[in-house]
Tab-separated table of C-alpha atoms in Angstrom:
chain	number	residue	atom	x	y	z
A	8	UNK	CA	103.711	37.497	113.115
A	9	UNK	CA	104.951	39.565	116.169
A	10	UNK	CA	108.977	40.435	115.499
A	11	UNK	CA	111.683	38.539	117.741
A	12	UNK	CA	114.198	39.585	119.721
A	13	UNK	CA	116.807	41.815	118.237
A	14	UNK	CA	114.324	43.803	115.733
A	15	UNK	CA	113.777	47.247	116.342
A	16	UNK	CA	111.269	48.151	119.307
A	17	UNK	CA	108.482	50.984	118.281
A	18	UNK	CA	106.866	51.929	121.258
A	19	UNK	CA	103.389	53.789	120.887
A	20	UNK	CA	102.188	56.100	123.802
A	21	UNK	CA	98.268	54.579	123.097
A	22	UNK	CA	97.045	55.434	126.918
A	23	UNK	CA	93.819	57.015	124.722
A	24	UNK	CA	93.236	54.037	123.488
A	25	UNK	CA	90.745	52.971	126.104
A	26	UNK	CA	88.264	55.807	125.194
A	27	UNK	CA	86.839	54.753	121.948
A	28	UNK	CA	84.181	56.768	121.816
A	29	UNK	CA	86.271	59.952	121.708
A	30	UNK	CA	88.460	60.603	118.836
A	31	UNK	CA	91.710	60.509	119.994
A	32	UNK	CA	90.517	57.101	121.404
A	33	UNK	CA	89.675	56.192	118.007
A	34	UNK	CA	92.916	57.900	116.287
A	35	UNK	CA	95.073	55.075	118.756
A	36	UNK	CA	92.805	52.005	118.037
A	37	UNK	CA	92.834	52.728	114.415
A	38	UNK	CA	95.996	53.875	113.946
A	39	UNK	CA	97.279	50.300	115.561
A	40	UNK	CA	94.709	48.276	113.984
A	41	UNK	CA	96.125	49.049	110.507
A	42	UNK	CA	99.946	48.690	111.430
A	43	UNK	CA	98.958	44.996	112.910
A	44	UNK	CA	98.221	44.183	109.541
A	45	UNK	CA	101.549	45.311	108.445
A	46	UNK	CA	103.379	42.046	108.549
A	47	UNK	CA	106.339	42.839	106.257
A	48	UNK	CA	107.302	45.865	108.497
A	49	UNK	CA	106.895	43.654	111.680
A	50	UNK	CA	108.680	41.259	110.625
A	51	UNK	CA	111.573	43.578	111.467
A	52	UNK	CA	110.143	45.838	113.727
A	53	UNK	CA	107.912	45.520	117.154
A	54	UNK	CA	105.243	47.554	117.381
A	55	UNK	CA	104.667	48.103	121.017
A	56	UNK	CA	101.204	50.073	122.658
A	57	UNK	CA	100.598	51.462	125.853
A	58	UNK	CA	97.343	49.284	126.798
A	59	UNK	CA	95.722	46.960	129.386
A	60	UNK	CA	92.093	46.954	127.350
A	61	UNK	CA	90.863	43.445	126.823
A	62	UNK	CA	88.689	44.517	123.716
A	63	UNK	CA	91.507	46.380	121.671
A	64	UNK	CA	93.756	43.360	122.166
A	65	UNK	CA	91.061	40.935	121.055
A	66	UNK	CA	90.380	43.395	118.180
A	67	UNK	CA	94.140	43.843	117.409
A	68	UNK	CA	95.520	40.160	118.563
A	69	UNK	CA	99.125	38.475	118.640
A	70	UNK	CA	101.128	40.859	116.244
A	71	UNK	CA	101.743	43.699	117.909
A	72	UNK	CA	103.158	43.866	122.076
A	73	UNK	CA	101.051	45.240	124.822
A	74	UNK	CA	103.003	47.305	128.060
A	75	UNK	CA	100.849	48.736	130.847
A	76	UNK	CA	102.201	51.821	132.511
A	77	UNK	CA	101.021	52.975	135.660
A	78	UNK	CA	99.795	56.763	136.337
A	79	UNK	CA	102.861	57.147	138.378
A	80	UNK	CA	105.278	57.263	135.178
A	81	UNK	CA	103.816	60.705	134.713
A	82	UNK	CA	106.208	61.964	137.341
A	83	UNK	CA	110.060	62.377	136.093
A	84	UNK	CA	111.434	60.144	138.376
A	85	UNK	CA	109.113	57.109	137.694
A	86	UNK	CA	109.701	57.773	133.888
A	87	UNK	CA	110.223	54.934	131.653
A	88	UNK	CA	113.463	53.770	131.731
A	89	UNK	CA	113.356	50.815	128.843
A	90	UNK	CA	115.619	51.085	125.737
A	91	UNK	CA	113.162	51.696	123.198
A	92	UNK	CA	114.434	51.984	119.134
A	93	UNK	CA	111.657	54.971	118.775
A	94	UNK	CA	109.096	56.717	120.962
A	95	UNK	CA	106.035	57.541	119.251
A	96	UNK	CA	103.888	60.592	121.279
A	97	UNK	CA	100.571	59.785	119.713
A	98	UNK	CA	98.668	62.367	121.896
A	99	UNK	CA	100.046	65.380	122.231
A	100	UNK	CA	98.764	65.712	125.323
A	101	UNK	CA	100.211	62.998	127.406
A	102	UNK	CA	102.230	62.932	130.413
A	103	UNK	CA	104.066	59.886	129.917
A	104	UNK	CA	107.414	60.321	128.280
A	105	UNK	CA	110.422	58.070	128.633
A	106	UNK	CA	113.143	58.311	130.791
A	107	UNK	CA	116.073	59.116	128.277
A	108	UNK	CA	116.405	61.727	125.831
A	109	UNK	CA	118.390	59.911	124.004
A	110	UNK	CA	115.354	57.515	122.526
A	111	UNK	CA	114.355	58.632	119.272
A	112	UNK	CA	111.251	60.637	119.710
A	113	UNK	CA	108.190	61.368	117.066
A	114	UNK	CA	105.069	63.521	117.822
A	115	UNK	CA	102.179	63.555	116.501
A	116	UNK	CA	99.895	67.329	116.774
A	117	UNK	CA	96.674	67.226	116.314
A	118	UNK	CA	95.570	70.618	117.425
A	119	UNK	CA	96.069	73.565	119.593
A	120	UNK	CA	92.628	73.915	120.470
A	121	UNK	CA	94.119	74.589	124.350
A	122	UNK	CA	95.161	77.973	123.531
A	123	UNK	CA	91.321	78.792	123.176
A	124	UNK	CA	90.148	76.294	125.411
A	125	UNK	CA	92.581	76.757	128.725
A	126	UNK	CA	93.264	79.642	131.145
A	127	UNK	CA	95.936	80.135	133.920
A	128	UNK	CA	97.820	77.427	135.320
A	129	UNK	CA	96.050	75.091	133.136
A	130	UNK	CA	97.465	77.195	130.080
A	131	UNK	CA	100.659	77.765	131.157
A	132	UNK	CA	101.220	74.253	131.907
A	133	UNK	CA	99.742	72.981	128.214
A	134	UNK	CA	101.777	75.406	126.667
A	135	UNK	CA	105.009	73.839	128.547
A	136	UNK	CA	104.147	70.661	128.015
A	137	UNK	CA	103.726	70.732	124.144
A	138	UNK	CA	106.792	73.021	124.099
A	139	UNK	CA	109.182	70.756	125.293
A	140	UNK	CA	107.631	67.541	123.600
A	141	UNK	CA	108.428	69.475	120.055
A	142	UNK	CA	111.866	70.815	121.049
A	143	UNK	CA	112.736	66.986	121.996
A	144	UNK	CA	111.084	65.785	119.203
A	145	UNK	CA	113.171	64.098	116.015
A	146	UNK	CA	110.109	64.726	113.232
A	147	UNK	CA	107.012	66.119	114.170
A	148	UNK	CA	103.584	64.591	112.465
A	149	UNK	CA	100.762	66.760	111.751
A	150	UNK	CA	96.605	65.377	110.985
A	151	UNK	CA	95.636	68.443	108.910
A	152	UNK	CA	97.613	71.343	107.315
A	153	UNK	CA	95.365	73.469	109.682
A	154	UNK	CA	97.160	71.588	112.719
A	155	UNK	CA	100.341	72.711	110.991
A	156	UNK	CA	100.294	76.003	110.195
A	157	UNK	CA	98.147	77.003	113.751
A	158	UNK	CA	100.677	75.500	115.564
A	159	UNK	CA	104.031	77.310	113.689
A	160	UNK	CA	101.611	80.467	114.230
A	161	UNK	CA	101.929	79.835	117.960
A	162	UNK	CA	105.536	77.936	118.290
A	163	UNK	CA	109.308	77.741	116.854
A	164	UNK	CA	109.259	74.284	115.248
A	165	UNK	CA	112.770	73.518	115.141
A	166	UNK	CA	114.607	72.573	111.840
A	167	UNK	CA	113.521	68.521	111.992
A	168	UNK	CA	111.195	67.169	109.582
A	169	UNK	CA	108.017	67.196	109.398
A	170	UNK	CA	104.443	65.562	107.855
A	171	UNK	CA	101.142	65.766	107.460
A	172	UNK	CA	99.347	62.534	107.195
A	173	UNK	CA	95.563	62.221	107.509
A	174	UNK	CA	93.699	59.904	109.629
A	175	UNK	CA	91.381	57.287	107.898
A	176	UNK	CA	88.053	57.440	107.844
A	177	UNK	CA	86.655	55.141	111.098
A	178	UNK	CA	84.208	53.555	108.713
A	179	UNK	CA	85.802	52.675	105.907
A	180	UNK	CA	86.579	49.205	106.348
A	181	UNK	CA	83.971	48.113	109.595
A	182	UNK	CA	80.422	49.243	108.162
A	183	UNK	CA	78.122	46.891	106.721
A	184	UNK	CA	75.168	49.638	105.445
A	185	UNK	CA	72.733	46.913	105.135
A	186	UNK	CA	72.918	45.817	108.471
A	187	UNK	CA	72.581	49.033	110.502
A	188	UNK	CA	70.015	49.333	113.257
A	189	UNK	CA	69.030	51.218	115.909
A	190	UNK	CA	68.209	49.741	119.702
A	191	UNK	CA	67.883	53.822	121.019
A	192	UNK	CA	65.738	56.545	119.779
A	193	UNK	CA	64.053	56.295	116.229
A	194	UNK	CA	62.894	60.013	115.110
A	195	UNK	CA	59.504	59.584	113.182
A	196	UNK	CA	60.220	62.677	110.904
A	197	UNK	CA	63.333	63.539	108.780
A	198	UNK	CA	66.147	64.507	110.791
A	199	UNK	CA	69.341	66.257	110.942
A	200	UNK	CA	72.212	64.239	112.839
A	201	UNK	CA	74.910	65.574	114.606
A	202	UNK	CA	77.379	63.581	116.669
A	203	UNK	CA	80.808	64.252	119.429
A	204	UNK	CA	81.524	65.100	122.742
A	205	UNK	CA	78.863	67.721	124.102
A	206	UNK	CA	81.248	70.584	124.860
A	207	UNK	CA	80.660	74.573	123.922
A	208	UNK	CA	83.393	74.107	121.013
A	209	UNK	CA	81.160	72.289	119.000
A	210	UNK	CA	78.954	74.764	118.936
A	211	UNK	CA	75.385	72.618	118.763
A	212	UNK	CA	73.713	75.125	120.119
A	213	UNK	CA	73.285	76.896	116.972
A	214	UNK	CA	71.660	74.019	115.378
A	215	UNK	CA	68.884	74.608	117.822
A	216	UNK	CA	68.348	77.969	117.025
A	217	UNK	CA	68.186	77.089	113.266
A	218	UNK	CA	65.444	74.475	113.180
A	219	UNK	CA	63.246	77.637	114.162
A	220	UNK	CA	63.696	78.733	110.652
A	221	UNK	CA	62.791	75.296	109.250
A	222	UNK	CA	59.416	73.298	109.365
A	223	UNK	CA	58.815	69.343	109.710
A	224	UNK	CA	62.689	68.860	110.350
A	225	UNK	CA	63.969	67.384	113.737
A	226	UNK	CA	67.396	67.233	114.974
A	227	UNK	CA	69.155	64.147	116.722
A	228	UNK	CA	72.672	64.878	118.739
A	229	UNK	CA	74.699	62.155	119.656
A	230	UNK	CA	77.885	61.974	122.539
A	231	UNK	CA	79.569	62.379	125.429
A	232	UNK	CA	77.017	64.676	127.786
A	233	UNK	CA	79.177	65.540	130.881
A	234	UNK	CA	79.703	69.193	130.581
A	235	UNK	CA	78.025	72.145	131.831
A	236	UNK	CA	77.338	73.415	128.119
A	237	UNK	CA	74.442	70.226	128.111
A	238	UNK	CA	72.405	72.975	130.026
A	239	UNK	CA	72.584	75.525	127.342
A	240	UNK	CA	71.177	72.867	124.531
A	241	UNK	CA	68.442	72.421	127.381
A	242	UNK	CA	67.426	75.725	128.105
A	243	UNK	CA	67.712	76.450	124.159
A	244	UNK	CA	65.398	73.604	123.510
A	245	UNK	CA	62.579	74.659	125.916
A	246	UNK	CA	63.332	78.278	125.613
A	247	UNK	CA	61.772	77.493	121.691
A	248	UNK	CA	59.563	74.839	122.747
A	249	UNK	CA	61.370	72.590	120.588
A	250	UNK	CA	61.169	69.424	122.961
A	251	UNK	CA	59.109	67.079	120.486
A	252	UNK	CA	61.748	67.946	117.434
A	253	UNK	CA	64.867	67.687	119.168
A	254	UNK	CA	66.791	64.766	120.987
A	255	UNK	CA	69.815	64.244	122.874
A	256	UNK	CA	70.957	60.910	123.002
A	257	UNK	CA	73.884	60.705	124.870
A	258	UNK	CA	76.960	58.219	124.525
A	259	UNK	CA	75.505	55.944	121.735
A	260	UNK	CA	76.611	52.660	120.348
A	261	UNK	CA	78.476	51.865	116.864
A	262	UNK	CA	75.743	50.525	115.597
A	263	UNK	CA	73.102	53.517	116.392
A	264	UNK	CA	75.952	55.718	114.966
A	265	UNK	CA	75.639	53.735	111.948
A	266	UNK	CA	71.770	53.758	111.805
A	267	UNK	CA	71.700	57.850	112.316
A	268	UNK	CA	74.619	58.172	109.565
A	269	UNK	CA	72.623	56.166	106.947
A	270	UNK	CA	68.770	57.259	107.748
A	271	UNK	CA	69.593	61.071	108.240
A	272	UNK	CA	68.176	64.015	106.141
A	273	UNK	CA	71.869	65.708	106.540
A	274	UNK	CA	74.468	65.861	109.021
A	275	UNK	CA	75.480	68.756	110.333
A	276	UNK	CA	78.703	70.103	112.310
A	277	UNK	CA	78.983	73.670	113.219
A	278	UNK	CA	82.340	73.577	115.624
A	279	UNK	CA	84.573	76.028	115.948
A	280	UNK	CA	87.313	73.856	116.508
A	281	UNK	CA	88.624	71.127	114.759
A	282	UNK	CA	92.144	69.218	114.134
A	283	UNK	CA	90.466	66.970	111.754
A	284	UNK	CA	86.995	65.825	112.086
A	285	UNK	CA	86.055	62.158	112.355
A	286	UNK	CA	82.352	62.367	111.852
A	287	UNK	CA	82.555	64.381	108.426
A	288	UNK	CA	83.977	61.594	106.771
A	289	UNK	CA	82.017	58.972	107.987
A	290	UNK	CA	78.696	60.827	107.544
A	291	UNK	CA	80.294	61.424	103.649
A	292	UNK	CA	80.066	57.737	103.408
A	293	UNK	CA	76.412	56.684	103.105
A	294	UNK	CA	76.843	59.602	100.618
A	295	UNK	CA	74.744	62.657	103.147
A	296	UNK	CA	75.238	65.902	102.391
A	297	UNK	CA	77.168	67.387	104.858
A	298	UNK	CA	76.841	70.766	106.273
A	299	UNK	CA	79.916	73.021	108.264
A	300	UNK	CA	81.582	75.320	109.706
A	301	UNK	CA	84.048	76.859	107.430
A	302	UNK	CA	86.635	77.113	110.463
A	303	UNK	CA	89.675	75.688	111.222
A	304	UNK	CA	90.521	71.643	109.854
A	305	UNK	CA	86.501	71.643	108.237
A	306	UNK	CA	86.605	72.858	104.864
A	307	UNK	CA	90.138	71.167	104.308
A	308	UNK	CA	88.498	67.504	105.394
A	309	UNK	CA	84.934	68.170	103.819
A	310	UNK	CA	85.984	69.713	100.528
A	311	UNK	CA	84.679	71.375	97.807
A	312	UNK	CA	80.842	69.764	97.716
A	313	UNK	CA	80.173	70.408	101.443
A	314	UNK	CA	77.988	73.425	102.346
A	315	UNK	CA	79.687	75.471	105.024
A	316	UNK	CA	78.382	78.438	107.493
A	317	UNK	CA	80.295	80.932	107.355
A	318	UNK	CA	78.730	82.716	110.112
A	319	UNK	CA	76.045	81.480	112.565
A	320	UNK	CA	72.986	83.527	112.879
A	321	UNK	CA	70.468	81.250	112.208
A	322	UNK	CA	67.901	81.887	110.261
A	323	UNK	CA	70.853	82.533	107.805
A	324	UNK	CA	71.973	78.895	108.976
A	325	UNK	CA	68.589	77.862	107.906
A	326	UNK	CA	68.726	79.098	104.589
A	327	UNK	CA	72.054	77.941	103.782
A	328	UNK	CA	70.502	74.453	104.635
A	329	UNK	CA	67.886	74.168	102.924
A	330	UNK	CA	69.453	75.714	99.797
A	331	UNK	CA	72.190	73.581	100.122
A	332	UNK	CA	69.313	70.396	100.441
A	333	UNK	CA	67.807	71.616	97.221
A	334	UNK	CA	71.494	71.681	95.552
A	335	UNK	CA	71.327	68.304	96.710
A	336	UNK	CA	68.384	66.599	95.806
A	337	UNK	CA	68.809	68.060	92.446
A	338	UNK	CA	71.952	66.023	92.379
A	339	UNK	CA	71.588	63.538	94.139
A	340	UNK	CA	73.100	60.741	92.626
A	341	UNK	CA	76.310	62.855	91.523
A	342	UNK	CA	76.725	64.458	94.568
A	343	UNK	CA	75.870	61.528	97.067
A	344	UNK	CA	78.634	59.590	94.503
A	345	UNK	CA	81.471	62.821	95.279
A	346	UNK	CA	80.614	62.546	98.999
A	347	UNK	CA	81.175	58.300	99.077
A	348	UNK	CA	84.220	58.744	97.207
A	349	UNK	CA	85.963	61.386	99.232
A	350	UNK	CA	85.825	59.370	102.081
A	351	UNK	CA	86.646	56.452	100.777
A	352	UNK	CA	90.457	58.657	99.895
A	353	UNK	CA	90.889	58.497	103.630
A	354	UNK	CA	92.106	55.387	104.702
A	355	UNK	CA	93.779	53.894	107.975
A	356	UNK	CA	95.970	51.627	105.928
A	357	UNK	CA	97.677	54.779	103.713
A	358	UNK	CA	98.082	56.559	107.017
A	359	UNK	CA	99.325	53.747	108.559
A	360	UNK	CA	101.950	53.221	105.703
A	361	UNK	CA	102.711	56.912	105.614
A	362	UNK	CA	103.827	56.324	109.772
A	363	UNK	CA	106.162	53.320	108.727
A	364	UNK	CA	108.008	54.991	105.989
A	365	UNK	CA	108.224	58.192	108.759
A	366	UNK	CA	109.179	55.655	111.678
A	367	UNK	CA	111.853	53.929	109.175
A	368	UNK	CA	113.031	57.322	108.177
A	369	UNK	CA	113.945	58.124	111.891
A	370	UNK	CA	115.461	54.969	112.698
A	371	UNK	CA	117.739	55.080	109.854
A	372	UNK	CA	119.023	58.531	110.544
């Protein structure tokens, strides 16, 4: 039941929430989806996001609010000027701020991938921007200990408090395995799936260059294709005349994600950058071995029974892989067990919990 008036008013900078295939679009709808279930804590409080999507308020319904903010708020003098209890920056990265520094104000980091990622004025103006969202910030909220200590290596954090709380895993709650099926591409051999946006940080380019070094093994790679780096997996694949073993699929829908997840030989996820890493948990739960980069947030969210690159030349790649498939097939049913039950640790509703006891913590200061 959504709070009345005279409770506490949590507003929730969701703008991302209207990308769901992208993972801070999924970090909002998730994040919102498992405080609308909280109805002890909004009973006193109102949750409030920053949406006008039709399909998250279906999905989320009556018990939290819904504001729409126009582009224009971006700009100082259009900022928003309504007396919110607490402001909650859920992507680092937005413009939108509210009018008053007075209004309680939490932040959530999830990386500083932009200081690899950006150059010039593009830089200089991420670096200002995240600067002065943690210097106003009351307790900062971090998705990995890797987005915490990379960003005290590059900033002064001042003395507030802060957190690390995990995200859930997407597929926890949503997935019904016996269901899944696939209305897009259906590989006829046993493949290696890879999934997220197609950009030259996630590095799939490698996983071309490795399936030289392996026989009867094709590779699937699912997302966002808008970037340049697309090309490069192009020219890769018919540089190696690898254009009957490889696919790239594009944007694909929850339920081919689910298909790809369950029928895979392995799923594999060589980027160099990472916050936190959706896709390793939810490949972890139909129980596939998982294969990584050891850099940044990967080995922290894939643990101590994932296989990890720690360099990527690839016939080395290869042989990592296929080791690490032998490891696994040799254990299948203990390590396919390990993998289900580390992701199942990861849950929306603990994370969500973690944010109320953070957002009470604030508001009784």
């Amino acid at each position: 039941m959504k709070a009345t008036n005279g409770t506490k008013k949590i507003f929730l900078e969701t703008h991302n929430i209207r990308k769901l295939h992208t993972g801070f679009g999924q970090f909002n709808f998730n994040l919102a989806k498992a405080l609308s279930h909280e109805t002890e804590f909004l009973n006193e409080h109102e949750v409030i996001l920053n949406c006008n999507n039709d399909i998250v308020k279906k999905a989320l319904g009556t018990s939290v609010s819904y504001n729409k903010y126009l582009p224009i708020t971006r700009y100082p003098f259009f900022r928003i000027k309504k007396n919110f209890n607490l402001w909650h920056s859920v992507n680092q990265n937005t413009k939108i701020e509210p009018a008053s520094n007075a209004i309680p104000y939490l932040l959530t980091i999830h990386d500083t991938n932009f200081l690899d990622e950006e150059k010039g004025a593009s830089f200089d103006f991420r670096m200002k921007q995240l600067k002065e969202k943690i210097y106003r910030s009351d307790a900062i909220v971090y998705v990995s200990e890797f987005a915490k200590t990379s960003t005290h290596a590059h900033f002064d954090i001042p003395n507030i408090p802060e957190y690390v709380i995990y995200n859930g895993n997407n597929l926890n709650n949503s997935v019904k395995h016996t269901d899944a099926y696939c209305t897009n591409f259906v590989p006829s051999a046993p493949f290696i799936f890879s999934i997220g946006q197609v950009v030259e940080k996630k590095n799939f380019h490698t996983l071309i260059d490795m399936l030289r070094f392996t026989t009867d093994i094709h590779l699937v790679i699912a997302g966002e294709m808008k970037s340049e780096y697309v090309e490069v997996l192009q020219q890769k694949i018919r540089l190696h005349k690898l254009e009957k073993r490889v696919s790239l699929l594009g944007t694909i829908s929850e339920s081919d994600k689910i298909f790809y997840y369950k029928n895979c030989l392995a799923f594999a996820f060589p980027s160099l950058r990472e916050g936190f890493g959706f896709p390793v948990l939810e490949a972890m739960t139909f129980g596939k071995p998982v294969f990584l980069s050891n850099k940044t947030s990967l080995p922290e969210i894939g643990g101590n029974h994932a296989f990890y690159w720690d360099n990527f030349d690839p016939e080395y790649m290869a042989n990592v892989f296929m080791n690490g498939m032998n490891q696994f097939h040799q254990n299948k049913d203990i390590l396919s067990s390990m993998y289900k039950n580390r992701a199942q640790k990861f849950t929306w509703e603990n994370a969500a919990k973690e944010y109320m006891n953070v957002y009470k913590s604030i508001l009784n200061q």
